[in-house]
Structures are given as C-alpha cells and as structure tokens.
PDB file of C-alpha atoms in Angstrom:
ATOM      1  CA  UNK R   1      -0.012  -0.115  -0.184  1.00  0.00           C
ATOM      2  CA  UNK R   2       1.716   3.385  -0.865  1.00  0.00           C
ATOM      3  CA  UNK R   3       1.713   6.148   1.680  1.00  0.00           C
ATOM      4  CA  UNK R   4       2.479  10.076   1.452  1.00  0.00           C
ATOM      5  CA  UNK R   5       3.199  12.704   4.106  1.00  0.00           C
ATOM      6  CA  UNK R   6       3.798  15.796   3.456  1.00  0.00           C
ATOM      7  CA  UNK R   7       6.102  17.344   6.755  1.00  0.00           C
ATOM      8  CA  UNK R   8       7.675  21.342   6.431  1.00  0.00           C
ATOM      9  CA  UNK R   9       6.109  24.648   8.134  1.00  0.00           C
ATOM     10  CA  UNK R  10       2.733  25.688   9.164  1.00  0.00           C
ATOM     11  CA  UNK R  11       3.645  28.584   9.357  1.00  0.00           C
ATOM     12  CA  UNK R  12       5.510  31.161   6.928  1.00  0.00           C
ATOM     13  CA  UNK R  13       6.598  34.897   6.269  1.00  0.00           C
ATOM     14  CA  UNK R  14       4.943  37.360   3.178  1.00  0.00           C
ATOM     15  CA  UNK R  15       7.112  37.707   0.181  1.00  0.00           C
ATOM     16  CA  UNK R  16       9.278  33.766   1.705  1.00  0.00           C
ATOM     17  CA  UNK R  17       9.303  30.975  -0.029  1.00  0.00           C
ATOM     18  CA  UNK R  18       6.850  27.953   0.823  1.00  0.00           C
ATOM     19  CA  UNK R  19       9.136  24.939   1.098  1.00  0.00           C
ATOM     20  CA  UNK R  20       7.340  20.998   1.228  1.00  0.00           C
ATOM     21  CA  UNK R  21       8.387  17.840   0.922  1.00  0.00           C
ATOM     22  CA  UNK R  22       6.399  14.832   0.281  1.00  0.00           C
ATOM     23  CA  UNK R  23       7.913  11.111   1.371  1.00  0.00           C
ATOM     24  CA  UNK R  24       6.584   7.751  -0.075  1.00  0.00           C
ATOM     25  CA  UNK R  25       6.654   5.051   1.452  1.00  0.00           C
ATOM     26  CA  UNK R  26       5.333   1.347   0.426  1.00  0.00           C
ATOM     27  CA  UNK R  27       6.676   1.753  -3.758  1.00  0.00           C
ATOM     28  CA  UNK R  28       8.938   3.242  -4.802  1.00  0.00           C
ATOM     29  CA  UNK R  29       9.368   7.485  -6.979  1.00  0.00           C
ATOM     30  CA  UNK R  30      11.376   5.310  -9.588  1.00  0.00           C
ATOM     31  CA  UNK R  31       9.357   2.222 -10.184  1.00  0.00           C
ATOM     32  CA  UNK R  32       6.253   2.821 -12.442  1.00  0.00           C
ATOM     33  CA  UNK R  33       4.155   4.601 -15.387  1.00  0.00           C
ATOM     34  CA  UNK R  34       3.334   8.139 -12.336  1.00  0.00           C
ATOM     35  CA  UNK R  35       3.433  11.499 -11.854  1.00  0.00           C
ATOM     36  CA  UNK R  36       3.859  13.015  -8.099  1.00  0.00           C
ATOM     37  CA  UNK R  37       1.508  15.439  -7.234  1.00  0.00           C
ATOM     38  CA  UNK R  38       0.628  18.873  -5.693  1.00  0.00           C
ATOM     39  CA  UNK R  39      -2.354  19.831  -4.842  1.00  0.00           C
ATOM     40  CA  UNK R  40      -4.052  22.885  -2.246  1.00  0.00           C
ATOM     41  CA  UNK R  41      -7.050  23.354  -0.967  1.00  0.00           C
ATOM     42  CA  UNK R  42      -8.266  26.903   0.170  1.00  0.00           C
ATOM     43  CA  UNK R  43      -9.792  27.007   3.402  1.00  0.00           C
ATOM     44  CA  UNK R  44     -13.170  26.208   2.627  1.00  0.00           C
ATOM     45  CA  UNK R  45     -12.722  26.108  -0.698  1.00  0.00           C
ATOM     46  CA  UNK R  46     -12.932  23.143  -3.386  1.00  0.00           C
ATOM     47  CA  UNK R  47      -9.268  21.695  -4.456  1.00  0.00           C
ATOM     48  CA  UNK R  48      -6.604  22.941  -6.739  1.00  0.00           C
ATOM     49  CA  UNK R  49      -3.405  21.240  -9.407  1.00  0.00           C
ATOM     50  CA  UNK R  50      -0.342  23.266  -8.768  1.00  0.00           C
ATOM     51  CA  UNK R  51       1.913  20.850 -11.057  1.00  0.00           C
ATOM     52  CA  UNK R  52       3.614  17.616 -10.914  1.00  0.00           C
ATOM     53  CA  UNK R  53       7.305  16.107 -11.212  1.00  0.00           C
ATOM     54  CA  UNK R  54       7.997  12.666 -12.774  1.00  0.00           C
ATOM     55  CA  UNK R  55      10.910  10.300 -11.753  1.00  0.00           C
ATOM     56  CA  UNK R  56      13.140  11.048 -14.570  1.00  0.00           C
ATOM     57  CA  UNK R  57      12.491  15.374 -13.401  1.00  0.00           C
ATOM     58  CA  UNK R  58      10.055  16.149 -16.174  1.00  0.00           C
ATOM     59  CA  UNK R  59       7.561  18.319 -14.907  1.00  0.00           C
ATOM     60  CA  UNK R  60       3.972  20.422 -15.457  1.00  0.00           C
ATOM     61  CA  UNK R  61       2.030  23.303 -13.571  1.00  0.00           C
ATOM     62  CA  UNK R  62      -0.519  25.036 -13.503  1.00  0.00           C
ATOM     63  CA  UNK R  63       0.246  28.247 -15.372  1.00  0.00           C
ATOM     64  CA  UNK R  64      -1.141  30.635 -12.871  1.00  0.00           C
ATOM     65  CA  UNK R  65       1.777  29.469 -10.201  1.00  0.00           C
ATOM     66  CA  UNK R  66       3.885  28.570 -13.207  1.00  0.00           C
ATOM     67  CA  UNK R  67       6.440  31.693 -12.219  1.00  0.00           C
ATOM     68  CA  UNK R  68       6.426  31.154  -8.863  1.00  0.00           C
ATOM     69  CA  UNK R  69       6.501  26.996  -8.107  1.00  0.00           C
ATOM     70  CA  UNK R  70       9.544  24.727  -7.886  1.00  0.00           C
ATOM     71  CA  UNK R  71       9.033  20.958  -8.057  1.00  0.00           C
ATOM     72  CA  UNK R  72      11.815  18.384  -7.154  1.00  0.00           C
ATOM     73  CA  UNK R  73      12.374  14.984  -6.746  1.00  0.00           C
ATOM     74  CA  UNK R  74      14.942  12.967  -4.849  1.00  0.00           C
ATOM     75  CA  UNK R  75      14.674   9.559  -6.244  1.00  0.00           C
ATOM     76  CA  UNK R  76      17.781   8.355  -3.127  1.00  0.00           C
ATOM     77  CA  UNK R  77      15.110   9.159  -0.231  1.00  0.00           C
ATOM     78  CA  UNK R  78      11.942   8.113  -2.701  1.00  0.00           C
ATOM     79  CA  UNK R  79      10.782  12.128  -1.778  1.00  0.00           C
ATOM     80  CA  UNK R  80       9.300  15.103  -4.580  1.00  0.00           C
ATOM     81  CA  UNK R  81       9.240  18.479  -2.615  1.00  0.00           C
ATOM     82  CA  UNK R  82       7.396  22.076  -3.832  1.00  0.00           C
ATOM     83  CA  UNK R  83       8.953  24.816  -3.758  1.00  0.00           C
ATOM     84  CA  UNK R  84       6.590  28.184  -3.758  1.00  0.00           C
ATOM     85  CA  UNK R  85       8.284  31.531  -3.704  1.00  0.00           C
ATOM     86  CA  UNK R  86       6.325  35.186  -2.884  1.00  0.00           C
ATOM     87  CA  UNK R  87       4.035  33.861  -0.654  1.00  0.00           C
ATOM     88  CA  UNK R  88       1.468  36.088   0.269  1.00  0.00           C
ATOM     89  CA  UNK R  89      -1.838  35.452   2.342  1.00  0.00           C
ATOM     90  CA  UNK R  90      -3.489  34.325  -0.791  1.00  0.00           C
ATOM     91  CA  UNK R  91      -1.404  31.025  -0.314  1.00  0.00           C
ATOM     92  CA  UNK R  92      -2.605  30.238   2.832  1.00  0.00           C
ATOM     93  CA  UNK R  93      -4.159  26.450   2.177  1.00  0.00           C
ATOM     94  CA  UNK R  94      -4.035  22.983   2.993  1.00  0.00           C
ATOM     95  CA  UNK R  95      -1.629  21.139   0.858  1.00  0.00           C
ATOM     96  CA  UNK R  96      -1.236  17.599  -0.465  1.00  0.00           C
ATOM     97  CA  UNK R  97       1.010  15.534  -2.327  1.00  0.00           C
ATOM     98  CA  UNK R  98      -0.584  13.032  -4.606  1.00  0.00           C
ATOM     99  CA  UNK R  99       0.675   9.707  -6.507  1.00  0.00           C
ATOM    100  CA  UNK R 100      -0.521  10.699 -10.881  1.00  0.00           C
ATOM    101  CA  UNK R 101      -1.570   8.291 -12.805  1.00  0.00           C
ATOM    102  CA  UNK R 102       0.730   9.071 -16.342  1.00  0.00           C
ATOM    103  CA  UNK R 103      -1.964   7.096 -18.520  1.00  0.00           C
ATOM    104  CA  UNK R 104      -5.542   9.326 -17.026  1.00  0.00           C
ATOM    105  CA  UNK R 105      -3.975  12.390 -14.735  1.00  0.00           C
ATOM    106  CA  UNK R 106      -6.445  11.004 -12.146  1.00  0.00           C
ATOM    107  CA  UNK R 107      -4.364  11.590  -7.696  1.00  0.00           C
ATOM    108  CA  UNK R 108      -5.405   7.657  -6.646  1.00  0.00           C
ATOM    109  CA  UNK R 109      -2.833   7.702  -3.717  1.00  0.00           C
ATOM    110  CA  UNK R 110      -2.908  10.848  -1.411  1.00  0.00           C
ATOM    111  CA  UNK R 111      -1.227  12.201   1.590  1.00  0.00           C
ATOM    112  CA  UNK R 112      -2.837  13.450   4.806  1.00  0.00           C
ATOM    113  CA  UNK R 113      -1.678  17.443   3.811  1.00  0.00           C
ATOM    114  CA  UNK R 114      -0.642  19.714   6.010  1.00  0.00           C
ATOM    115  CA  UNK R 115      -2.269  23.190   6.595  1.00  0.00           C
ATOM    116  CA  UNK R 116       0.557  26.071   5.922  1.00  0.00           C
ATOM    117  CA  UNK R 117      -0.089  29.864   6.563  1.00  0.00           C
ATOM    118  CA  UNK R 118       1.413  32.517   5.346  1.00  0.00           C
ATOM    119  CA  UNK R 119       1.595  35.161   7.884  1.00  0.00           C
ATOM    120  CA  UNK R 120       3.874  38.030   9.285  1.00  0.00           C
TER     121      UNK R 120
ATOM    122  CA  UNK W   1      -8.764  25.865 -17.917  1.00  0.00           C
ATOM    123  CA  UNK W   2     -11.078  23.349 -18.861  1.00  0.00           C
ATOM    124  CA  UNK W   3     -13.659  24.985 -15.984  1.00  0.00           C
ATOM    125  CA  UNK W   4     -16.166  21.789 -14.500  1.00  0.00           C
ATOM    126  CA  UNK W   5     -19.338  22.909 -12.792  1.00  0.00           C
ATOM    127  CA  UNK W   6     -21.174  20.500 -10.534  1.00  0.00           C
ATOM    128  CA  UNK W   7     -24.497  20.596  -9.910  1.00  0.00           C
ATOM    129  CA  UNK W   8     -26.548  20.930  -7.073  1.00  0.00           C
ATOM    130  CA  UNK W   9     -23.082  22.874  -4.496  1.00  0.00           C
ATOM    131  CA  UNK W  10     -25.412  20.960  -2.180  1.00  0.00           C
ATOM    132  CA  UNK W  11     -27.991  18.169  -1.641  1.00  0.00           C
ATOM    133  CA  UNK W  12     -29.608  16.651   1.536  1.00  0.00           C
ATOM    134  CA  UNK W  13     -30.462  13.989   1.274  1.00  0.00           C
ATOM    135  CA  UNK W  14     -31.127  10.790   3.542  1.00  0.00           C
ATOM    136  CA  UNK W  15     -29.948   6.668   4.149  1.00  0.00           C
ATOM    137  CA  UNK W  16     -31.485   4.935   1.443  1.00  0.00           C
ATOM    138  CA  UNK W  17     -32.348   7.756  -0.789  1.00  0.00           C
ATOM    139  CA  UNK W  18     -30.540   6.976  -4.865  1.00  0.00           C
ATOM    140  CA  UNK W  19     -28.535  10.437  -5.208  1.00  0.00           C
ATOM    141  CA  UNK W  20     -27.287  11.638  -8.629  1.00  0.00           C
ATOM    142  CA  UNK W  21     -24.283  14.321  -9.033  1.00  0.00           C
ATOM    143  CA  UNK W  22     -23.213  15.735 -12.323  1.00  0.00           C
ATOM    144  CA  UNK W  23     -20.509  17.444 -13.593  1.00  0.00           C
ATOM    145  CA  UNK W  24     -20.394  19.799 -16.475  1.00  0.00           C
ATOM    146  CA  UNK W  25     -17.129  19.950 -18.693  1.00  0.00           C
ATOM    147  CA  UNK W  26     -16.359  23.747 -20.663  1.00  0.00           C
ATOM    148  CA  UNK W  27     -15.348  21.542 -23.251  1.00  0.00           C
ATOM    149  CA  UNK W  28     -15.026  17.943 -24.506  1.00  0.00           C
ATOM    150  CA  UNK W  29     -13.109  15.551 -22.104  1.00  0.00           C
ATOM    151  CA  UNK W  30     -14.044  12.284 -23.632  1.00  0.00           C
ATOM    152  CA  UNK W  31     -14.058   9.879 -20.641  1.00  0.00           C
ATOM    153  CA  UNK W  32     -10.967  11.889 -18.884  1.00  0.00           C
ATOM    154  CA  UNK W  33     -13.157  12.206 -15.488  1.00  0.00           C
ATOM    155  CA  UNK W  34     -12.713  11.277 -12.812  1.00  0.00           C
ATOM    156  CA  UNK W  35     -14.652  11.058  -9.170  1.00  0.00           C
ATOM    157  CA  UNK W  36     -13.402  12.135  -5.284  1.00  0.00           C
ATOM    158  CA  UNK W  37     -14.760  11.796  -2.016  1.00  0.00           C
ATOM    159  CA  UNK W  38     -13.260  13.618   0.827  1.00  0.00           C
ATOM    160  CA  UNK W  39     -14.526  14.071   4.425  1.00  0.00           C
ATOM    161  CA  UNK W  40     -13.450  17.149   6.750  1.00  0.00           C
ATOM    162  CA  UNK W  41     -10.234  16.945   7.780  1.00  0.00           C
ATOM    163  CA  UNK W  42      -9.287  14.411   5.631  1.00  0.00           C
ATOM    164  CA  UNK W  43      -7.815  13.838   1.901  1.00  0.00           C
ATOM    165  CA  UNK W  44      -9.597  12.836  -1.215  1.00  0.00           C
ATOM    166  CA  UNK W  45     -10.616   9.462  -2.094  1.00  0.00           C
ATOM    167  CA  UNK W  46     -10.649   8.510  -5.391  1.00  0.00           C
ATOM    168  CA  UNK W  47     -14.095   6.797  -6.618  1.00  0.00           C
ATOM    169  CA  UNK W  48     -14.052   6.618 -10.142  1.00  0.00           C
ATOM    170  CA  UNK W  49     -11.827   7.837 -12.650  1.00  0.00           C
ATOM    171  CA  UNK W  50     -11.988   7.143 -16.727  1.00  0.00           C
ATOM    172  CA  UNK W  51     -15.663   8.324 -16.055  1.00  0.00           C
ATOM    173  CA  UNK W  52     -16.790   4.863 -15.015  1.00  0.00           C
ATOM    174  CA  UNK W  53     -14.035   2.873 -13.519  1.00  0.00           C
ATOM    175  CA  UNK W  54     -14.652   1.879  -9.659  1.00  0.00           C
ATOM    176  CA  UNK W  55     -11.620   1.716  -8.157  1.00  0.00           C
ATOM    177  CA  UNK W  56     -10.598  -1.012  -5.921  1.00  0.00           C
ATOM    178  CA  UNK W  57     -12.022  -1.044  -2.261  1.00  0.00           C
ATOM    179  CA  UNK W  58     -15.434   1.110  -3.360  1.00  0.00           C
ATOM    180  CA  UNK W  59     -18.499   0.171  -3.183  1.00  0.00           C
ATOM    181  CA  UNK W  60     -21.007  -0.717  -5.672  1.00  0.00           C
ATOM    182  CA  UNK W  61     -23.000   1.268  -5.096  1.00  0.00           C
ATOM    183  CA  UNK W  62     -21.043   3.917  -6.737  1.00  0.00           C
ATOM    184  CA  UNK W  63     -21.698   4.553 -10.882  1.00  0.00           C
ATOM    185  CA  UNK W  64     -20.233   7.137 -12.473  1.00  0.00           C
ATOM    186  CA  UNK W  65     -21.534   7.450 -16.334  1.00  0.00           C
ATOM    187  CA  UNK W  66     -21.505  10.042 -19.287  1.00  0.00           C
ATOM    188  CA  UNK W  67     -18.871  11.059 -22.058  1.00  0.00           C
ATOM    189  CA  UNK W  68     -17.215  14.218 -23.501  1.00  0.00           C
ATOM    190  CA  UNK W  69     -18.876  17.280 -21.460  1.00  0.00           C
ATOM    191  CA  UNK W  70     -21.691  15.560 -19.377  1.00  0.00           C
ATOM    192  CA  UNK W  71     -21.285  13.130 -16.339  1.00  0.00           C
ATOM    193  CA  UNK W  72     -23.351  12.083 -13.483  1.00  0.00           C
ATOM    194  CA  UNK W  73     -21.767  10.128 -10.178  1.00  0.00           C
ATOM    195  CA  UNK W  74     -24.920   7.854  -8.978  1.00  0.00           C
ATOM    196  CA  UNK W  75     -25.050   6.670  -5.272  1.00  0.00           C
ATOM    197  CA  UNK W  76     -28.098   4.160  -5.514  1.00  0.00           C
ATOM    198  CA  UNK W  77     -28.362   3.706  -1.836  1.00  0.00           C
ATOM    199  CA  UNK W  78     -27.430   6.305   0.205  1.00  0.00           C
ATOM    200  CA  UNK W  79     -25.160   4.711   3.781  1.00  0.00           C
ATOM    201  CA  UNK W  80     -23.858   6.393   6.937  1.00  0.00           C
ATOM    202  CA  UNK W  81     -20.491   7.063   5.687  1.00  0.00           C
ATOM    203  CA  UNK W  82     -21.620   8.420   2.273  1.00  0.00           C
ATOM    204  CA  UNK W  83     -22.315  12.197   3.703  1.00  0.00           C
ATOM    205  CA  UNK W  84     -19.357  13.834   2.380  1.00  0.00           C
ATOM    206  CA  UNK W  85     -18.670  16.621   0.000  1.00  0.00           C
ATOM    207  CA  UNK W  86     -18.495  15.118  -3.879  1.00  0.00           C
ATOM    208  CA  UNK W  87     -15.959  16.751  -6.215  1.00  0.00           C
ATOM    209  CA  UNK W  88     -15.210  15.534  -9.962  1.00  0.00           C
ATOM    210  CA  UNK W  89     -11.849  16.509 -11.674  1.00  0.00           C
ATOM    211  CA  UNK W  90     -11.277  16.295 -16.053  1.00  0.00           C
ATOM    212  CA  UNK W  91      -7.910  15.087 -16.610  1.00  0.00           C
ATOM    213  CA  UNK W  92      -7.923  15.621 -20.425  1.00  0.00           C
ATOM    214  CA  UNK W  93      -5.362  18.557 -20.541  1.00  0.00           C
ATOM    215  CA  UNK W  94      -3.401  20.345 -17.519  1.00  0.00           C
ATOM    216  CA  UNK W  95      -4.406  22.233 -15.825  1.00  0.00           C
ATOM    217  CA  UNK W  96      -6.405  20.004 -14.737  1.00  0.00           C
ATOM    218  CA  UNK W  97      -8.944  21.550 -12.679  1.00  0.00           C
ATOM    219  CA  UNK W  98     -11.658  20.329  -9.987  1.00  0.00           C
ATOM    220  CA  UNK W  99     -15.656  21.316  -9.897  1.00  0.00           C
ATOM    221  CA  UNK W 100     -16.490  23.090  -6.431  1.00  0.00           C
ATOM    222  CA  UNK W 101     -17.483  20.341  -5.103  1.00  0.00           C
ATOM    223  CA  UNK W 102     -21.411  18.737  -4.190  1.00  0.00           C
ATOM    224  CA  UNK W 103     -22.062  18.908  -0.060  1.00  0.00           C
ATOM    225  CA  UNK W 104     -23.980  16.025   0.620  1.00  0.00           C
ATOM    226  CA  UNK W 105     -25.768  16.231   3.891  1.00  0.00           C
ATOM    227  CA  UNK W 106     -28.351  14.377   6.338  1.00  0.00           C
ATOM    228  CA  UNK W 107     -31.481  15.204   5.292  1.00  0.00           C
TER     229      UNK W 107
END
C-alpha cells in the first residue's frame, strides 16, 4: 500500500518561500509510470492542482503559479518537494501531495495534507 | 483552462435514497473525468476514474457515467458513511481542474 506524507513549516511569512516535502513509502517513486503531484485546498474551498513531476524530472505546472513554483524529485530518498516563492495570504491553504496516474492523470493516493498559513 | 461545473452545490438526502450528482465540462474531455469523496479534515479519496471505472475497494453502490462534456455520479442507496463532499476532476488536459464540489448532507 503506497503512502504519502507531507512535511514542512506550517507558518510562512509573506514574500518568503514555502517549502514542503512529500515522502513516499510502500513503493518507489522511480518504479512505475506515475507522476507526483502537489494539490492545495484553500480554507473551505475547492481543490487546485499545482503541478507534478516524474521520476525523471519532467514537470508541468498550472499556469497561474508557474512563475513561482519549483517541484523537485529525490529518488534516493523517495521524496519530492514543492517550493512556492513570494507567498502572500492567498497562498494559505492545506497542501496535499498525491500520486498521479500518467495515462489518465487521476490522483489515486494522497497524503493527509499539511496546513500552511502565510502570515507575519 | 477547462472549467468544471458541478450541480447541485449542496444536497440533502436520507439514508437509502438514490442520489445523482452532475458535472459538466466547458469543453469536450472524452472520458477523462474522475470523482472523489472528501470528508472533513481528510484528503480526497478517488472513487471513480475514466468516467465509470470503479476503484478497488469502493462499494458498488457508487457508479459513474458520461462522456464528452456531461457526466454523472450516482449513489444507488445512501449509507451513513456517504455523507461527504464530492468533487469531479477533468484529466483531459493540464491544468487538471476540479469542480467546486457537492456537499451531501443528511436530511
């Protein structure tokens, strides 16, 4: 059973960079035809796909965040990470990592989510 | 971006009821439509992929149908554990967008 776990600071100051890591267990990031996504949910709102990475390092991002997002993969530690620069209060959300089917692009395994607040 | 419109946004129903939630895409997405269930404080759980493919472990009372722009999620006989928020998601093209959700409440 694949499991994902997000980790990182729960509080980030405005204009700084949000950094989160997703650790994958029960399977290897490099073992299959999957992408590894970051998705966020603003308080009381719907879901927003941020972007994904393959184990080879191929990425795609939602256009509205593309200029501020970096997603990296670390296959040796079975992790992938998210960096979101120049954050504002609008980036306050619960951030999820998720495994993404590379053919149909659905999200079949999710982390529990980690809340991030942007505030001074 | 492809816009996903779900209806209704909220729904009150009773245990044993048959419930249908609809999702409309702003453009043709073939069968690249997925359904998720989310309970408060939890991550979404994938129920159905590719419009009608039930995920392993998901009860057979859940079913999905549709293609092109119009899709439905049906719960044939509501159980107490089904009261949650349901989201559709298009996976036809990036950015992969979700509907705003349908909050299914107990009547």
